[in-house]
Tab-separated table of C-alpha atoms in Angstrom:
chain	number	residue	atom	x	y	z
A	66	MET	CA	4.929	-48.797	36.855
A	67	SER	CA	1.744	-47.877	35.006
A	68	ILE	CA	1.268	-47.067	31.321
A	69	ARG	CA	-0.645	-43.854	30.727
A	70	PRO	CA	-3.948	-44.563	28.943
A	71	THR	CA	-4.497	-42.954	25.559
A	72	LEU	CA	-7.499	-40.700	26.189
A	73	GLU	CA	-7.666	-39.330	22.677
A	74	THR	CA	-5.896	-39.459	19.322
A	75	ARG	CA	-6.727	-36.668	16.894
A	76	LYS	CA	-5.341	-34.946	13.845
A	77	ALA	CA	-4.232	-31.320	13.998
A	78	MET	CA	-6.666	-29.187	11.995
A	79	PRO	CA	-5.785	-26.687	9.224
A	80	HIS	CA	-5.974	-23.117	10.472
A	81	MET	CA	-5.058	-19.591	9.387
A	82	GLU	CA	-3.341	-17.281	11.876
A	83	GLY	CA	-1.471	-13.978	11.979
A	84	ALA	CA	-1.535	-12.117	8.664
A	85	GLY	CA	-2.277	-15.279	6.716
A	86	VAL	CA	0.037	-18.036	7.966
A	87	LYS	CA	-1.202	-21.519	7.102
A	88	LEU	CA	-0.735	-23.872	10.032
A	89	HIS	CA	-2.259	-26.872	11.790
A	90	ARG	CA	-3.685	-26.480	15.308
A	91	ALA	CA	-3.489	-29.564	17.514
A	92	PHE	CA	-5.469	-27.938	20.348
A	93	GLY	CA	-6.477	-24.493	21.548
A	94	PHE	CA	-9.466	-22.294	22.372
A	95	GLN	CA	-11.411	-25.321	23.623
A	96	ASP	CA	-11.542	-26.749	27.153
A	97	PRO	CA	-8.494	-25.217	28.943
A	98	SER	CA	-8.626	-27.884	31.667
A	99	GLU	CA	-8.010	-30.654	29.113
A	100	LEU	CA	-4.228	-30.192	28.965
A	101	ASP	CA	-3.755	-27.685	31.822
A	102	PRO	CA	-1.266	-25.911	32.082
A	103	PHE	CA	-1.040	-25.884	28.268
A	104	LEU	CA	-3.501	-23.789	26.293
A	105	MET	CA	-2.644	-24.117	22.616
A	106	PHE	CA	-0.287	-25.921	20.238
A	107	ASP	CA	0.353	-24.935	16.606
A	108	ASP	CA	2.425	-26.678	13.940
A	109	PHE	CA	3.398	-24.099	11.306
A	110	ARG	CA	5.164	-25.455	8.244
A	111	GLY	CA	5.173	-24.865	4.538
A	112	ASP	CA	7.169	-25.569	1.399
A	113	HIS	CA	6.184	-22.287	-0.250
A	114	PRO	CA	6.772	-18.746	1.107
A	115	ASP	CA	3.148	-17.806	0.371
A	116	ASP	CA	2.136	-20.203	3.171
A	117	TYR	CA	3.954	-18.266	5.908
A	118	ILE	CA	5.795	-15.140	4.704
A	119	ARG	CA	3.167	-12.665	5.953
A	120	GLY	CA	3.946	-13.859	9.446
A	121	PHE	CA	2.566	-12.707	12.766
A	122	PRO	CA	2.719	-8.868	12.842
A	123	TRP	CA	2.572	-6.838	16.058
A	124	HIS	CA	0.136	-8.296	18.588
A	125	PRO	CA	-0.229	-8.329	22.394
A	126	HIS	CA	0.180	-11.098	24.974
A	127	ARG	CA	-0.576	-11.119	28.683
A	128	GLY	CA	-0.825	-13.835	31.342
A	129	ILE	CA	0.884	-16.634	29.388
A	130	GLU	CA	4.203	-18.012	28.193
A	131	THR	CA	4.859	-18.895	24.553
A	132	ILE	CA	7.392	-21.520	23.490
A	133	THR	CA	8.622	-21.420	19.883
A	134	TYR	CA	10.727	-24.283	18.511
A	135	VAL	CA	12.099	-23.951	14.967
A	136	LEU	CA	13.073	-26.976	12.859
A	137	ASN	CA	13.508	-25.398	9.421
A	138	GLY	CA	13.974	-21.829	8.233
A	139	THR	CA	14.146	-18.859	10.608
A	140	VAL	CA	11.835	-16.653	12.681
A	141	GLU	CA	12.749	-12.996	13.202
A	142	HIS	CA	11.196	-11.435	16.293
A	143	GLY	CA	10.951	-8.045	17.922
A	144	ASP	CA	9.022	-6.641	20.880
A	145	SER	CA	7.882	-3.539	22.706
A	146	LEU	CA	10.798	-3.814	25.142
A	147	GLY	CA	13.289	-3.327	22.316
A	148	ASN	CA	14.378	-6.961	22.059
A	149	THR	CA	15.142	-8.310	18.593
A	150	GLY	CA	16.591	-11.561	17.350
A	151	THR	CA	16.412	-14.452	14.934
A	152	LEU	CA	15.602	-18.073	15.703
A	153	GLY	CA	17.279	-20.555	13.365
A	154	ALA	CA	16.816	-24.272	12.779
A	155	GLY	CA	16.983	-26.101	16.111
A	156	ASP	CA	16.615	-22.927	18.203
A	157	VAL	CA	14.045	-22.338	20.939
A	158	GLN	CA	12.518	-19.195	22.380
A	159	TRP	CA	10.575	-19.115	25.636
A	160	MET	CA	8.726	-15.819	26.091
A	161	THR	CA	7.074	-14.977	29.392
A	162	ALA	CA	4.486	-12.359	28.478
A	163	GLY	CA	3.547	-11.693	32.100
A	164	SER	CA	2.021	-8.232	32.603
A	165	GLY	CA	2.040	-7.536	28.901
A	166	ILE	CA	4.146	-7.369	25.784
A	167	LEU	CA	3.669	-6.408	22.151
A	168	HIS	CA	5.715	-8.457	19.710
A	169	GLN	CA	5.951	-9.744	16.162
A	170	GLU	CA	7.262	-12.982	14.662
A	171	MET	CA	8.152	-13.152	10.969
A	172	PRO	CA	9.045	-16.580	9.501
A	173	LYS	CA	11.408	-17.065	6.578
A	174	GLY	CA	12.138	-20.279	4.686
A	175	ASN	CA	15.447	-22.026	4.151
A	176	ILE	CA	17.232	-22.050	0.775
A	177	ALA	CA	14.596	-24.446	-0.580
A	178	GLY	CA	11.793	-22.214	0.734
A	179	GLN	CA	10.800	-24.607	3.513
A	180	MET	CA	9.686	-23.414	6.947
A	181	HIS	CA	8.754	-25.535	9.953
A	182	GLY	CA	8.235	-24.715	13.605
A	183	PHE	CA	5.974	-25.213	16.599
A	184	GLN	CA	4.438	-22.828	19.095
A	185	LEU	CA	3.075	-23.907	22.465
A	186	TRP	CA	1.183	-21.659	24.880
A	187	ALA	CA	1.524	-22.338	28.609
A	188	ASN	CA	-0.680	-20.657	31.186
A	189	LEU	CA	0.685	-18.623	34.085
A	190	PRO	CA	-0.736	-19.043	37.611
A	191	ARG	CA	-2.617	-16.140	39.177
A	192	ASP	CA	0.355	-14.887	41.219
A	193	LEU	CA	2.558	-14.656	38.097
A	194	LYS	CA	0.058	-13.237	35.601
A	195	MET	CA	1.463	-9.719	36.020
A	196	THR	CA	5.133	-10.626	36.396
A	197	ALA	CA	7.729	-8.719	34.355
A	198	PRO	CA	8.040	-9.972	30.753
A	199	ARG	CA	11.210	-11.803	29.735
A	200	TYR	CA	12.745	-13.805	26.901
A	201	GLN	CA	14.950	-16.865	26.825
A	202	ASP	CA	16.521	-17.466	23.414
A	203	VAL	CA	18.373	-20.779	23.219
A	204	LYS	CA	20.547	-21.910	20.313
A	205	GLY	CA	20.107	-25.446	19.060
A	206	LYS	CA	23.726	-26.323	19.894
A	207	GLU	CA	22.977	-25.632	23.581
A	208	ILE	CA	20.182	-28.232	23.685
A	209	PRO	CA	21.494	-31.590	24.940
A	210	GLU	CA	20.798	-34.614	22.739
A	211	ILE	CA	20.949	-38.144	24.144
A	212	ILE	CA	21.469	-41.114	21.815
A	213	ASP	CA	20.564	-44.505	23.296
A	214	ASP	CA	22.103	-47.838	22.278
A	215	ASP	CA	19.092	-48.726	20.095
A	216	GLY	CA	19.367	-45.467	18.133
A	217	THR	CA	16.657	-43.584	20.024
A	218	ARG	CA	17.476	-39.842	20.125
A	219	VAL	CA	16.074	-37.405	22.677
A	220	LYS	CA	16.610	-33.633	22.654
A	221	VAL	CA	15.949	-32.240	26.133
A	222	ILE	CA	14.577	-28.746	25.519
A	223	VAL	CA	13.096	-28.160	28.959
A	224	GLY	CA	13.228	-30.194	32.144
A	225	GLU	CA	15.369	-33.178	33.075
A	226	PHE	CA	15.503	-36.513	31.269
A	227	TRP	CA	17.948	-39.440	31.300
A	228	GLY	CA	20.378	-37.422	33.422
A	229	LYS	CA	20.420	-34.355	31.164
A	230	ARG	CA	18.774	-30.992	31.832
A	231	GLY	CA	17.460	-28.653	29.147
A	232	PRO	CA	18.837	-25.087	28.979
A	233	VAL	CA	15.483	-23.291	29.443
A	234	ASP	CA	14.693	-22.744	33.124
A	235	GLY	CA	12.531	-20.840	35.602
A	236	ILE	CA	9.269	-21.758	33.855
A	237	ALA	CA	6.096	-21.556	35.926
A	238	ALA	CA	4.568	-24.781	34.590
A	239	ASP	CA	7.793	-26.688	35.410
A	240	PRO	CA	7.350	-28.552	32.126
A	241	GLN	CA	9.218	-31.298	30.370
A	242	TYR	CA	9.585	-30.702	26.624
A	243	LEU	CA	11.310	-33.480	24.655
A	244	ASP	CA	11.945	-33.976	20.928
A	245	ILE	CA	12.140	-37.767	20.463
A	246	PHE	CA	13.063	-40.011	17.541
A	247	VAL	CA	12.567	-43.786	17.854
A	248	PRO	CA	14.076	-45.871	15.017
A	249	ALA	CA	12.089	-48.263	12.829
A	250	GLY	CA	10.664	-51.262	14.671
A	251	VAL	CA	11.930	-50.191	18.105
A	252	LYS	CA	9.595	-50.318	21.117
A	253	LYS	CA	10.515	-47.704	23.728
A	254	THR	CA	9.198	-46.595	27.107
A	255	PHE	CA	9.619	-43.067	28.508
A	256	LYS	CA	9.040	-42.023	32.118
A	257	VAL	CA	6.629	-39.142	32.754
A	258	ASP	CA	5.922	-37.711	36.213
A	259	THR	CA	2.588	-39.105	37.429
A	260	TYR	CA	1.314	-35.701	38.521
A	261	ARG	CA	1.766	-33.989	35.149
A	262	ARG	CA	-0.642	-33.653	32.262
A	263	ALA	CA	0.998	-35.065	29.163
A	264	PHE	CA	0.606	-35.226	25.407
A	265	ALA	CA	2.608	-36.380	22.391
A	266	TYR	CA	2.609	-34.735	18.977
A	267	VAL	CA	3.786	-36.871	16.057
A	268	PHE	CA	5.326	-34.904	13.190
A	269	GLN	CA	7.405	-37.455	11.302
A	270	GLY	CA	7.043	-41.168	10.591
A	271	LYS	CA	4.485	-43.396	12.308
A	272	GLY	CA	4.047	-45.341	15.510
A	273	ALA	CA	1.542	-46.760	17.975
A	274	PHE	CA	1.266	-45.753	21.617
A	275	ALA	CA	0.430	-48.505	24.098
A	276	ASP	CA	-2.800	-48.202	26.035
A	277	ALA	CA	-3.185	-49.104	29.709
A	278	SER	CA	-6.130	-51.435	28.997
A	279	THR	CA	-4.233	-53.405	26.365
A	280	PRO	CA	-2.967	-56.940	27.168
A	281	SER	CA	0.754	-57.027	27.883
A	282	GLY	CA	2.921	-57.206	24.800
A	283	VAL	CA	0.188	-56.096	22.390
A	284	LEU	CA	0.176	-52.488	21.256
A	285	LEU	CA	-3.126	-50.922	20.312
A	286	GLU	CA	-4.232	-47.319	20.179
A	287	LYS	CA	-7.645	-45.676	20.474
A	288	GLU	CA	-9.063	-43.553	17.719
A	289	VAL	CA	-11.086	-40.432	18.423
A	290	MET	CA	-14.303	-42.499	18.435
A	291	GLY	CA	-12.853	-44.750	21.132
A	292	GLU	CA	-12.635	-47.848	18.928
A	293	GLU	CA	-9.599	-50.076	19.284
A	294	VAL	CA	-7.642	-50.414	16.068
A	295	ASN	CA	-4.869	-52.699	14.920
A	296	ILE	CA	-1.261	-51.624	15.223
A	297	ARG	CA	-1.207	-51.260	11.409
A	298	ASP	CA	-3.316	-48.099	11.879
A	299	MET	CA	-0.558	-46.111	13.478
A	300	SER	CA	-0.459	-42.461	14.459
A	301	GLY	CA	1.364	-40.449	11.820
A	302	ASN	CA	2.161	-36.906	10.773
A	303	ARG	CA	0.357	-34.091	12.634
A	304	THR	CA	-1.281	-36.365	15.224
A	305	LEU	CA	-1.938	-35.383	18.849
A	306	ILE	CA	-2.091	-38.116	21.503
A	307	ARG	CA	-3.553	-37.047	24.830
A	308	PHE	CA	-2.633	-39.254	27.786
A	309	GLY	CA	-4.355	-40.018	31.065
A	310	THR	CA	-2.665	-40.649	34.419
A	311	GLY	CA	0.327	-42.939	34.806
A	312	ASP	CA	4.100	-42.781	35.004
A	313	GLU	CA	5.234	-44.011	31.589
A	314	VAL	CA	4.491	-43.764	27.876
A	315	THR	CA	5.311	-46.657	25.528
A	316	VAL	CA	5.596	-46.314	21.752
A	317	GLN	CA	6.193	-48.865	19.005
A	318	ALA	CA	7.853	-47.230	16.002
A	319	GLY	CA	6.668	-48.073	12.501
A	320	GLU	CA	8.856	-49.017	9.556
A	321	GLU	CA	10.009	-45.403	8.980
A	322	GLY	CA	10.633	-44.747	12.660
A	323	ILE	CA	8.716	-42.055	14.514
A	324	ARG	CA	9.586	-38.532	15.655
A	325	PHE	CA	7.371	-36.740	18.140
A	326	LEU	CA	7.323	-34.137	20.871
A	327	LEU	CA	6.549	-35.446	24.364
A	328	ILE	CA	5.379	-32.562	26.548
A	329	SER	CA	4.146	-32.581	30.131
A	330	GLY	CA	3.519	-30.014	32.854
A	331	ALA	CA	2.021	-29.573	36.307
A	332	PRO	CA	-1.631	-28.446	36.128
A	333	ILE	CA	-2.431	-25.013	37.567
A	334	GLU	CA	-6.132	-25.742	38.223
A	335	GLU	CA	-7.305	-22.128	38.313
A	336	PRO	CA	-10.176	-20.364	36.500
A	337	VAL	CA	-9.337	-19.337	32.929
A	338	ALA	CA	-10.691	-16.217	31.220
A	339	TRP	CA	-9.486	-16.141	27.617
A	340	HIS	CA	-9.559	-13.441	24.958
A	341	GLY	CA	-7.242	-14.267	22.052
A	342	PRO	CA	-3.620	-13.772	23.171
A	343	ILE	CA	-4.667	-12.564	26.635
A	344	VAL	CA	-5.353	-15.203	29.310
A	345	MET	CA	-6.368	-14.164	32.817
A	346	ASN	CA	-8.495	-15.577	35.652
A	347	THR	CA	-11.595	-13.373	35.391
A	348	GLN	CA	-13.569	-11.524	32.713
A	349	ALA	CA	-12.978	-8.299	34.647
A	350	GLU	CA	-9.228	-8.769	34.170
A	351	ILE	CA	-9.783	-9.353	30.447
A	352	GLN	CA	-11.839	-6.166	30.197
A	353	GLN	CA	-9.108	-4.272	32.032
A	354	ALA	CA	-6.472	-5.571	29.594
A	355	VAL	CA	-8.549	-4.551	26.567
A	356	LYS	CA	-9.111	-1.100	28.094
A	357	GLU	CA	-5.353	-0.693	28.648
A	358	LEU	CA	-4.652	-1.738	25.052
A	359	ARG	CA	-6.976	1.015	23.879
A	360	ASN	CA	-5.639	3.769	26.134
A	361	GLY	CA	-1.931	2.928	25.729
A	362	THR	CA	-1.208	1.652	29.267
A	363	PHE	CA	-0.958	-2.079	28.428
A	364	ILE	CA	2.846	-2.134	28.597
A	365	LYS	CA	3.996	-1.674	32.197
A	366	PRO	CA	7.208	0.207	33.067
A	367	ALA	CA	10.147	-1.945	34.142
A	368	HIS	CA	10.781	-1.974	37.880
């Protein structure tokens, strides 16, 4: 067994998206090979409606899949195919944009006005870029949760883990998407397929992720500058940890425990041409998509 090295630890950065939604972007619009097949990850949360209520009005997508996971509040969505629905706390939506879709997502807070969710973009391989669009809406109660003897809790959103399989299926990147809580003071190891790119995103509590170069039994993590720091300097809220190659990830939870997403997927390793919410393989394909948006032929008829 080999611990995955911690290639990078960085804070998600404040960002404005949609019609004025305040969020934090962990990665996106940088080097697409870094976390291939994943392109972007946003953490959108707020305690005041002004932070999110203007939402994400009608906009196009092509060539990607978007994964929305709601923790607090709701997200109402609608699209050019006539689909409508509402995601509540604990719900997940996996949208395959494929050949093209126009949709909107409008967040609303809970009774206290709080809203919290995540959106991940996954690339589609060349042969699926123009596939028919589809949605998978999954209620939180359908997502299996495993509770280990030490109090560790794992929600299996996508993929298979500890003998349970998540309800979302048929995804091109064949990802594993886990929501993990490790109780205070517990050290825990999680298996990750060696051939997948993997990252963790901490959104509650603190913890330290073991590094492959660290002596056995001592947990250190690397900061963005590459300096080794003591375990007291743990990764906390809104922190991205990008892992290298290996088949397991080990975390030592801090005194509040730690909750994080552990996400991995098989790299596509194809050229990426990127223009906002449209991701293709060549600039010519991007230009074609923009032309179709302008002349009204972006949305393809259902076969």
